[in-house]
């Protein structure tokens, strides 16, 4: 019998809408069980290797705690302390690491690195953030929207700020789930559809004025002005992005029931006003918590396939 190709989660569009709907169903079940302190250990004796080339709080903690809660184990590898940091080829590292563990999560710079790793891996590989994409974040964000406001299909998401990894992933999600993204970036920081990995331009619209992008939106979201790896541009970005701060005025022109999201970490007074992120429309803490629950469903799916119960 021909062997099934290994399923990876390297960018959002690697999964179909139907697969995400399965993950959301499983997330609900796994989350509820966890809240009731009911043990669920389907990943006993399974191990996840987590390779970090950039800093992290949420991603590390949610994957590590998630594996533990599912009965398995997680091993944290910092590139600096491994042979990867001393020039061992990514392909060789993938061959070796994937013979010792059951899944690998990588946070690194170029998307190409996770793609090369995956193409030499015997086990599923998960993108824990690259310069281009952050699929696990939008998995949690969509689940959070579903919990608070229902299905996202046909809704409008306003993205204010940098057309970065998180923005690109929102744009891919819009194609998968059929919703619209209103993007407003400063000049020179516009969406690059090819880099974003988009099929077309039907699911987003660019706005020069961030206020216009937020008008009638169901969800307003933003992210840091300077992402990890781009620190050298910090000063130039500070100036370019000064008018791209999500403030109370922007939330006022959005729909009255609009929610505010931020992947975190946030910089109050830069990309978001404190009154917004700490205000009644903000769902950022639920969003962060859902990294845990959605990724547990993702790990279950990648390691065990479709669990139905
Ligand atoms: N949102 C997110 O990925 O956070 P960390 O950088 O803390 O992992
Ligand atoms: N865009 C940010 C997200 C951090 C979770 C970064 O890449 O630094």
PDB file of N, CA and C in Angstrom, residues 191-279:
ATOM      1  N   UNK A 191       0.967  45.111   1.434  1.00  0.00           N
ATOM      2  CA  UNK A 191       0.918  43.652   1.256  1.00  0.00           C
ATOM      3  C   UNK A 191       1.622  43.272  -0.050  1.00  0.00           C
ATOM      4  N   UNK A 192       2.418  42.200   0.032  1.00  0.00           N
ATOM      5  CA  UNK A 192       3.017  41.649  -1.191  1.00  0.00           C
ATOM      6  C   UNK A 192       2.324  40.304  -1.407  1.00  0.00           C
ATOM      7  N   UNK A 193       1.378  40.237  -2.364  1.00  0.00           N
ATOM      8  CA  UNK A 193       0.541  39.036  -2.493  1.00  0.00           C
ATOM      9  C   UNK A 193       1.342  37.743  -2.690  1.00  0.00           C
ATOM     10  N   UNK A 194       2.451  37.841  -3.399  1.00  0.00           N
ATOM     11  CA  UNK A 194       3.222  36.610  -3.634  1.00  0.00           C
ATOM     12  C   UNK A 194       3.886  36.124  -2.344  1.00  0.00           C
ATOM     13  N   UNK A 195       4.481  37.067  -1.621  1.00  0.00           N
ATOM     14  CA  UNK A 195       5.123  36.729  -0.341  1.00  0.00           C
ATOM     15  C   UNK A 195       4.077  36.226   0.660  1.00  0.00           C
ATOM     16  N   UNK A 196       2.865  36.777   0.557  1.00  0.00           N
ATOM     17  CA  UNK A 196       1.789  36.353   1.455  1.00  0.00           C
ATOM     18  C   UNK A 196       1.246  34.978   1.054  1.00  0.00           C
ATOM     19  N   UNK A 197       1.635  34.505  -0.120  1.00  0.00           N
ATOM     20  CA  UNK A 197       1.199  33.175  -0.564  1.00  0.00           C
ATOM     21  C   UNK A 197      -0.272  33.152  -0.934  1.00  0.00           C
ATOM     22  N   UNK A 198      -0.756  34.239  -1.560  1.00  0.00           N
ATOM     23  CA  UNK A 198      -2.185  34.331  -1.872  1.00  0.00           C
ATOM     24  C   UNK A 198      -2.485  33.790  -3.263  1.00  0.00           C
ATOM     25  N   UNK A 199      -3.718  33.324  -3.432  1.00  0.00           N
ATOM     26  CA  UNK A 199      -4.166  32.857  -4.743  1.00  0.00           C
ATOM     27  C   UNK A 199      -4.620  34.045  -5.595  1.00  0.00           C
ATOM     28  N   UNK A 200      -5.074  35.121  -4.935  1.00  0.00           N
ATOM     29  CA  UNK A 200      -5.572  36.274  -5.685  1.00  0.00           C
ATOM     30  C   UNK A 200      -5.697  37.485  -4.781  1.00  0.00           C
ATOM     31  N   UNK A 201      -6.464  38.468  -5.234  1.00  0.00           N
ATOM     32  CA  UNK A 201      -6.609  39.692  -4.433  1.00  0.00           C
ATOM     33  C   UNK A 201      -8.082  39.938  -4.086  1.00  0.00           C
ATOM     34  N   UNK A 202      -8.899  38.898  -4.230  1.00  0.00           N
ATOM     35  CA  UNK A 202     -10.342  39.046  -4.025  1.00  0.00           C
ATOM     36  C   UNK A 202     -10.763  39.204  -2.572  1.00  0.00           C
ATOM     37  N   UNK A 203      -9.934  38.741  -1.653  1.00  0.00           N
ATOM     38  CA  UNK A 203     -10.370  38.703  -0.251  1.00  0.00           C
ATOM     39  C   UNK A 203      -9.780  39.811   0.603  1.00  0.00           C
ATOM     40  N   UNK A 204      -9.081  40.766  -0.027  1.00  0.00           N
ATOM     41  CA  UNK A 204      -8.618  41.897   0.779  1.00  0.00           C
ATOM     42  C   UNK A 204      -8.634  43.170  -0.036  1.00  0.00           C
ATOM     43  N   UNK A 205      -8.681  44.284   0.709  1.00  0.00           N
ATOM     44  CA  UNK A 205      -8.700  45.601   0.092  1.00  0.00           C
ATOM     45  C   UNK A 205      -7.718  46.470   0.878  1.00  0.00           C
ATOM     46  N   UNK A 206      -6.956  47.284   0.171  1.00  0.00           N
ATOM     47  CA  UNK A 206      -5.976  48.133   0.859  1.00  0.00           C
ATOM     48  C   UNK A 206      -6.554  49.536   1.046  1.00  0.00           C
ATOM     49  N   UNK A 207      -6.335  50.114   2.214  1.00  0.00           N
ATOM     50  CA  UNK A 207      -6.837  51.454   2.557  1.00  0.00           C
ATOM     51  C   UNK A 207      -5.670  52.332   2.992  1.00  0.00           C
ATOM     52  N   UNK A 208      -5.620  53.551   2.423  1.00  0.00           N
ATOM     53  CA  UNK A 208      -4.561  54.487   2.827  1.00  0.00           C
ATOM     54  C   UNK A 208      -4.813  54.965   4.262  1.00  0.00           C
ATOM     55  N   UNK A 209      -6.101  55.101   4.611  1.00  0.00           N
ATOM     56  CA  UNK A 209      -6.466  55.644   5.919  1.00  0.00           C
ATOM     57  C   UNK A 209      -6.916  54.508   6.853  1.00  0.00           C
ATOM     58  N   UNK A 210      -6.208  54.304   7.949  1.00  0.00           N
ATOM     59  CA  UNK A 210      -6.572  53.189   8.852  1.00  0.00           C
ATOM     60  C   UNK A 210      -8.003  53.299   9.381  1.00  0.00           C
ATOM     61  N   UNK A 211      -8.476  54.534   9.531  1.00  0.00           N
ATOM     62  CA  UNK A 211      -9.853  54.731  10.021  1.00  0.00           C
ATOM     63  C   UNK A 211     -10.854  54.123   9.027  1.00  0.00           C
ATOM     64  N   UNK A 212     -10.581  54.308   7.751  1.00  0.00           N
ATOM     65  CA  UNK A 212     -11.480  53.755   6.719  1.00  0.00           C
ATOM     66  C   UNK A 212     -11.434  52.225   6.729  1.00  0.00           C
ATOM     67  N   UNK A 213     -10.254  51.678   6.998  1.00  0.00           N
ATOM     68  CA  UNK A 213     -10.124  50.210   7.063  1.00  0.00           C
ATOM     69  C   UNK A 213     -10.981  49.654   8.198  1.00  0.00           C
ATOM     70  N   UNK A 214     -11.100  50.407   9.278  1.00  0.00           N
ATOM     71  CA  UNK A 214     -11.825  49.915  10.465  1.00  0.00           C
ATOM     72  C   UNK A 214     -13.338  50.100  10.354  1.00  0.00           C
ATOM     73  N   UNK A 215     -13.765  50.956   9.415  1.00  0.00           N
ATOM     74  CA  UNK A 215     -15.197  51.257   9.318  1.00  0.00           C
ATOM     75  C   UNK A 215     -16.006  49.969   9.107  1.00  0.00           C
ATOM     76  N   UNK A 216     -16.968  49.740   9.978  1.00  0.00           N
ATOM     77  CA  UNK A 216     -17.894  48.595   9.914  1.00  0.00           C
ATOM     78  C   UNK A 216     -17.218  47.219  10.033  1.00  0.00           C
ATOM     79  N   UNK A 217     -15.999  47.202  10.539  1.00  0.00           N
ATOM     80  CA  UNK A 217     -15.314  45.908  10.703  1.00  0.00           C
ATOM     81  C   UNK A 217     -15.919  45.118  11.865  1.00  0.00           C
ATOM     82  N   UNK A 218     -15.873  43.789  11.751  1.00  0.00           N
ATOM     83  CA  UNK A 218     -16.339  42.901  12.825  1.00  0.00           C
ATOM     84  C   UNK A 218     -15.208  42.589  13.802  1.00  0.00           C
ATOM     85  N   UNK A 219     -13.994  42.771  13.327  1.00  0.00           N
ATOM     86  CA  UNK A 219     -12.815  42.453  14.137  1.00  0.00           C
ATOM     87  C   UNK A 219     -11.731  43.442  13.729  1.00  0.00           C
ATOM     88  N   UNK A 220     -11.120  44.079  14.708  1.00  0.00           N
ATOM     89  CA  UNK A 220     -10.002  44.994  14.422  1.00  0.00           C
ATOM     90  C   UNK A 220      -8.772  44.372  15.056  1.00  0.00           C
ATOM     91  N   UNK A 221      -7.678  44.327  14.301  1.00  0.00           N
ATOM     92  CA  UNK A 221      -6.481  43.696  14.828  1.00  0.00           C
ATOM     93  C   UNK A 221      -5.225  44.394  14.319  1.00  0.00           C
ATOM     94  N   UNK A 222      -4.160  44.221  15.071  1.00  0.00           N
ATOM     95  CA  UNK A 222      -2.885  44.835  14.712  1.00  0.00           C
ATOM     96  C   UNK A 222      -1.759  44.003  15.312  1.00  0.00           C
ATOM     97  N   UNK A 223      -0.546  44.453  15.122  1.00  0.00           N
ATOM     98  CA  UNK A 223       0.628  43.753  15.653  1.00  0.00           C
ATOM     99  C   UNK A 223       1.747  44.786  15.769  1.00  0.00           C
ATOM    100  N   UNK A 224       2.841  44.369  16.343  1.00  0.00           N
ATOM    101  CA  UNK A 224       3.980  45.280  16.552  1.00  0.00           C
ATOM    102  C   UNK A 224       4.409  45.969  15.256  1.00  0.00           C
ATOM    103  N   UNK A 225       4.969  47.152  15.405  1.00  0.00           N
ATOM    104  CA  UNK A 225       5.475  47.875  14.225  1.00  0.00           C
ATOM    105  C   UNK A 225       6.748  47.207  13.700  1.00  0.00           C
ATOM    106  N   UNK A 226       7.518  46.635  14.617  1.00  0.00           N
ATOM    107  CA  UNK A 226       8.775  45.987  14.201  1.00  0.00           C
ATOM    108  C   UNK A 226       8.774  44.542  14.683  1.00  0.00           C
ATOM    109  N   UNK A 227       8.728  43.620  13.746  1.00  0.00           N
ATOM    110  CA  UNK A 227       8.749  42.201  14.103  1.00  0.00           C
ATOM    111  C   UNK A 227      10.171  41.733  14.394  1.00  0.00           C
ATOM    112  N   UNK A 228      10.251  40.573  15.053  1.00  0.00           N
ATOM    113  CA  UNK A 228      11.561  39.987  15.367  1.00  0.00           C
ATOM    114  C   UNK A 228      12.348  39.762  14.072  1.00  0.00           C
ATOM    115  N   UNK A 229      13.587  40.156  14.104  1.00  0.00           N
ATOM    116  CA  UNK A 229      14.434  40.007  12.917  1.00  0.00           C
ATOM    117  C   UNK A 229      14.564  41.294  12.126  1.00  0.00           C
ATOM    118  N   UNK A 230      13.702  42.291  12.447  1.00  0.00           N
ATOM    119  CA  UNK A 230      13.721  43.552  11.686  1.00  0.00           C
ATOM    120  C   UNK A 230      14.136  44.730  12.576  1.00  0.00           C
ATOM    121  N   UNK A 231      14.809  44.416  13.680  1.00  0.00           N
ATOM    122  CA  UNK A 231      15.121  45.438  14.681  1.00  0.00           C
ATOM    123  C   UNK A 231      15.940  46.596  14.118  1.00  0.00           C
ATOM    124  N   UNK A 232      16.734  46.345  13.092  1.00  0.00           N
ATOM    125  CA  UNK A 232      17.562  47.420  12.512  1.00  0.00           C
ATOM    126  C   UNK A 232      16.695  48.526  11.920  1.00  0.00           C
ATOM    127  N   UNK A 233      15.433  48.188  11.599  1.00  0.00           N
ATOM    128  CA  UNK A 233      14.529  49.183  10.987  1.00  0.00           C
ATOM    129  C   UNK A 233      13.686  49.911  12.035  1.00  0.00           C
ATOM    130  N   UNK A 234      13.959  49.648  13.279  1.00  0.00           N
ATOM    131  CA  UNK A 234      13.112  50.143  14.366  1.00  0.00           C
ATOM    132  C   UNK A 234      12.798  51.642  14.288  1.00  0.00           C
ATOM    133  N   UNK A 235      13.818  52.457  14.138  1.00  0.00           N
ATOM    134  CA  UNK A 235      13.619  53.907  14.169  1.00  0.00           C
ATOM    135  C   UNK A 235      12.797  54.371  12.967  1.00  0.00           C
ATOM    136  N   UNK A 236      13.135  53.858  11.781  1.00  0.00           N
ATOM    137  CA  UNK A 236      12.401  54.249  10.565  1.00  0.00           C
ATOM    138  C   UNK A 236      10.937  53.832  10.690  1.00  0.00           C
ATOM    139  N   UNK A 237      10.715  52.674  11.257  1.00  0.00           N
ATOM    140  CA  UNK A 237       9.344  52.172  11.402  1.00  0.00           C
ATOM    141  C   UNK A 237       8.560  53.001  12.417  1.00  0.00           C
ATOM    142  N   UNK A 238       9.206  53.373  13.496  1.00  0.00           N
ATOM    143  CA  UNK A 238       8.558  54.207  14.516  1.00  0.00           C
ATOM    144  C   UNK A 238       7.962  55.462  13.877  1.00  0.00           C
ATOM    145  N   UNK A 239       8.725  56.036  12.969  1.00  0.00           N
ATOM    146  CA  UNK A 239       8.244  57.258  12.302  1.00  0.00           C
ATOM    147  C   UNK A 239       7.146  56.928  11.289  1.00  0.00           C
ATOM    148  N   UNK A 240       7.386  55.905  10.481  1.00  0.00           N
ATOM    149  CA  UNK A 240       6.427  55.576   9.416  1.00  0.00           C
ATOM    150  C   UNK A 240       5.069  55.128   9.968  1.00  0.00           C
ATOM    151  N   UNK A 241       5.077  54.466  11.123  1.00  0.00           N
ATOM    152  CA  UNK A 241       3.840  53.857  11.645  1.00  0.00           C
ATOM    153  C   UNK A 241       3.103  54.734  12.663  1.00  0.00           C
ATOM    154  N   UNK A 242       3.617  55.933  12.912  1.00  0.00           N
ATOM    155  CA  UNK A 242       3.052  56.758  14.001  1.00  0.00           C
ATOM    156  C   UNK A 242       1.529  56.920  13.914  1.00  0.00           C
ATOM    157  N   UNK A 243       0.977  57.000  12.700  1.00  0.00           N
ATOM    158  CA  UNK A 243      -0.483  57.182  12.570  1.00  0.00           C
ATOM    159  C   UNK A 243      -1.234  55.846  12.492  1.00  0.00           C
ATOM    160  N   UNK A 244      -0.531  54.753  12.637  1.00  0.00           N
ATOM    161  CA  UNK A 244      -1.178  53.436  12.539  1.00  0.00           C
ATOM    162  C   UNK A 244      -1.294  52.796  13.926  1.00  0.00           C
ATOM    163  N   UNK A 245      -1.862  53.573  14.831  1.00  0.00           N
ATOM    164  CA  UNK A 245      -2.125  53.072  16.184  1.00  0.00           C
ATOM    165  C   UNK A 245      -3.623  52.818  16.302  1.00  0.00           C
ATOM    166  N   UNK A 246      -4.013  51.618  16.677  1.00  0.00           N
ATOM    167  CA  UNK A 246      -5.444  51.351  16.872  1.00  0.00           C
ATOM    168  C   UNK A 246      -5.879  52.077  18.146  1.00  0.00           C
ATOM    169  N   UNK A 247      -6.786  53.045  17.964  1.00  0.00           N
ATOM    170  CA  UNK A 247      -7.241  53.842  19.110  1.00  0.00           C
ATOM    171  C   UNK A 247      -8.768  53.765  19.227  1.00  0.00           C
ATOM    172  N   UNK A 248      -9.276  54.436  20.231  1.00  0.00           N
ATOM    173  CA  UNK A 248     -10.715  54.375  20.521  1.00  0.00           C
ATOM    174  C   UNK A 248     -11.544  54.896  19.350  1.00  0.00           C
ATOM    175  N   UNK A 249     -11.011  55.883  18.624  1.00  0.00           N
ATOM    176  CA  UNK A 249     -11.722  56.434  17.450  1.00  0.00           C
ATOM    177  C   UNK A 249     -11.918  55.344  16.403  1.00  0.00           C
ATOM    178  N   UNK A 250     -10.880  54.573  16.158  1.00  0.00           N
ATOM    179  CA  UNK A 250     -10.977  53.487  15.159  1.00  0.00           C
ATOM    180  C   UNK A 250     -11.995  52.444  15.615  1.00  0.00           C
ATOM    181  N   UNK A 251     -11.990  52.134  16.900  1.00  0.00           N
ATOM    182  CA  UNK A 251     -12.954  51.144  17.401  1.00  0.00           C
ATOM    183  C   UNK A 251     -14.379  51.705  17.303  1.00  0.00           C
ATOM    184  N   UNK A 252     -14.512  53.008  17.394  1.00  0.00           N
ATOM    185  CA  UNK A 252     -15.849  53.620  17.319  1.00  0.00           C
ATOM    186  C   UNK A 252     -16.463  53.495  15.924  1.00  0.00           C
ATOM    187  N   UNK A 253     -15.622  53.526  14.877  1.00  0.00           N
ATOM    188  CA  UNK A 253     -16.191  53.421  13.522  1.00  0.00           C
ATOM    189  C   UNK A 253     -16.397  51.957  13.096  1.00  0.00           C
ATOM    190  N   UNK A 254     -15.810  51.040  13.864  1.00  0.00           N
ATOM    191  CA  UNK A 254     -16.055  49.611  13.592  1.00  0.00           C
ATOM    192  C   UNK A 254     -17.474  49.287  14.056  1.00  0.00           C
ATOM    193  N   UNK A 255     -17.929  48.060  13.781  1.00  0.00           N
ATOM    194  CA  UNK A 255     -19.279  47.702  14.254  1.00  0.00           C
ATOM    195  C   UNK A 255     -19.326  47.770  15.783  1.00  0.00           C
ATOM    196  N   UNK A 256     -20.500  48.091  16.324  1.00  0.00           N
ATOM    197  CA  UNK A 256     -20.577  48.229  17.793  1.00  0.00           C
ATOM    198  C   UNK A 256     -20.161  46.958  18.536  1.00  0.00           C
ATOM    199  N   UNK A 257     -20.359  45.796  17.892  1.00  0.00           N
ATOM    200  CA  UNK A 257     -19.972  44.543  18.567  1.00  0.00           C
ATOM    201  C   UNK A 257     -18.609  44.032  18.083  1.00  0.00           C
ATOM    202  N   UNK A 258     -17.809  44.909  17.479  1.00  0.00           N
ATOM    203  CA  UNK A 258     -16.493  44.478  16.978  1.00  0.00           C
ATOM    204  C   UNK A 258     -15.594  44.059  18.142  1.00  0.00           C
ATOM    205  N   UNK A 259     -14.759  43.049  17.886  1.00  0.00           N
ATOM    206  CA  UNK A 259     -13.781  42.655  18.901  1.00  0.00           C
ATOM    207  C   UNK A 259     -12.398  43.142  18.470  1.00  0.00           C
ATOM    208  N   UNK A 260     -11.529  43.319  19.463  1.00  0.00           N
ATOM    209  CA  UNK A 260     -10.142  43.695  19.180  1.00  0.00           C
ATOM    210  C   UNK A 260      -9.241  42.511  19.518  1.00  0.00           C
ATOM    211  N   UNK A 261      -8.321  42.199  18.594  1.00  0.00           N
ATOM    212  CA  UNK A 261      -7.340  41.125  18.836  1.00  0.00           C
ATOM    213  C   UNK A 261      -5.921  41.633  18.605  1.00  0.00           C
ATOM    214  N   UNK A 262      -4.994  40.997  19.285  1.00  0.00           N
ATOM    215  CA  UNK A 262      -3.548  41.279  19.126  1.00  0.00           C
ATOM    216  C   UNK A 262      -2.847  39.979  19.494  1.00  0.00           C
ATOM    217  N   UNK A 263      -1.923  39.540  18.652  1.00  0.00           N
ATOM    218  CA  UNK A 263      -1.274  38.245  18.928  1.00  0.00           C
ATOM    219  C   UNK A 263      -0.409  38.295  20.183  1.00  0.00           C
ATOM    220  N   UNK A 264       0.034  39.509  20.573  1.00  0.00           N
ATOM    221  CA  UNK A 264       0.920  39.743  21.720  1.00  0.00           C
ATOM    222  C   UNK A 264       2.323  39.175  21.420  1.00  0.00           C
ATOM    223  N   UNK A 265       3.370  39.756  21.959  1.00  0.00           N
ATOM    224  CA  UNK A 265       3.380  40.852  22.916  1.00  0.00           C
ATOM    225  C   UNK A 265       2.995  42.190  22.289  1.00  0.00           C
ATOM    226  N   UNK A 266       2.354  43.065  23.100  1.00  0.00           N
ATOM    227  CA  UNK A 266       1.868  44.361  22.612  1.00  0.00           C
ATOM    228  C   UNK A 266       2.704  45.506  23.174  1.00  0.00           C
ATOM    229  N   UNK A 267       2.682  46.600  22.448  1.00  0.00           N
ATOM    230  CA  UNK A 267       3.344  47.825  22.921  1.00  0.00           C
ATOM    231  C   UNK A 267       2.274  48.906  23.017  1.00  0.00           C
ATOM    232  N   UNK A 268       1.767  49.103  24.221  1.00  0.00           N
ATOM    233  CA  UNK A 268       0.749  50.152  24.429  1.00  0.00           C
ATOM    234  C   UNK A 268       1.373  51.508  24.108  1.00  0.00           C
ATOM    235  N   UNK A 269       0.617  52.330  23.383  1.00  0.00           N
ATOM    236  CA  UNK A 269       1.141  53.646  23.005  1.00  0.00           C
ATOM    237  C   UNK A 269       1.877  53.601  21.671  1.00  0.00           C
ATOM    238  N   UNK A 270       2.100  52.398  21.132  1.00  0.00           N
ATOM    239  CA  UNK A 270       2.638  52.287  19.770  1.00  0.00           C
ATOM    240  C   UNK A 270       1.501  51.777  18.882  1.00  0.00           C
ATOM    241  N   UNK A 271       1.482  50.474  18.591  1.00  0.00           N
ATOM    242  CA  UNK A 271       0.461  49.979  17.636  1.00  0.00           C
ATOM    243  C   UNK A 271      -0.956  49.976  18.213  1.00  0.00           C
ATOM    244  N   UNK A 272      -1.074  50.079  19.547  1.00  0.00           N
ATOM    245  CA  UNK A 272      -2.422  50.083  20.140  1.00  0.00           C
ATOM    246  C   UNK A 272      -2.463  51.000  21.359  1.00  0.00           C
ATOM    247  N   UNK A 273      -3.590  51.683  21.467  1.00  0.00           N
ATOM    248  CA  UNK A 273      -3.816  52.532  22.631  1.00  0.00           C
ATOM    249  C   UNK A 273      -4.212  51.631  23.804  1.00  0.00           C
ATOM    250  N   UNK A 274      -3.744  51.976  25.002  1.00  0.00           N
ATOM    251  CA  UNK A 274      -4.052  51.153  26.178  1.00  0.00           C
ATOM    252  C   UNK A 274      -5.566  50.993  26.367  1.00  0.00           C
ATOM    253  N   UNK A 275      -6.329  52.069  26.099  1.00  0.00           N
ATOM    254  CA  UNK A 275      -7.783  52.023  26.301  1.00  0.00           C
ATOM    255  C   UNK A 275      -8.440  50.964  25.416  1.00  0.00           C
ATOM    256  N   UNK A 276      -7.814  50.628  24.307  1.00  0.00           N
ATOM    257  CA  UNK A 276      -8.384  49.612  23.412  1.00  0.00           C
ATOM    258  C   UNK A 276      -7.985  48.212  23.877  1.00  0.00           C
ATOM    259  N   UNK A 277      -6.714  47.977  24.057  1.00  0.00           N
ATOM    260  CA  UNK A 277      -6.290  46.600  24.412  1.00  0.00           C
ATOM    261  C   UNK A 277      -6.778  46.220  25.816  1.00  0.00           C
ATOM    262  N   UNK A 278      -6.918  47.210  26.681  1.00  0.00           N
ATOM    263  CA  UNK A 278      -7.412  46.927  28.039  1.00  0.00           C
ATOM    264  C   UNK A 278      -8.906  47.235  28.173  1.00  0.00           C
ATOM    265  N   UNK A 279      -9.558  47.507  27.048  1.00  0.00           N
ATOM    266  CA  UNK A 279     -10.966  47.907  27.073  1.00  0.00           C
ATOM    267  C   UNK A 279     -11.937  46.750  26.885  1.00  0.00           C
TER     268      UNK A 279
END
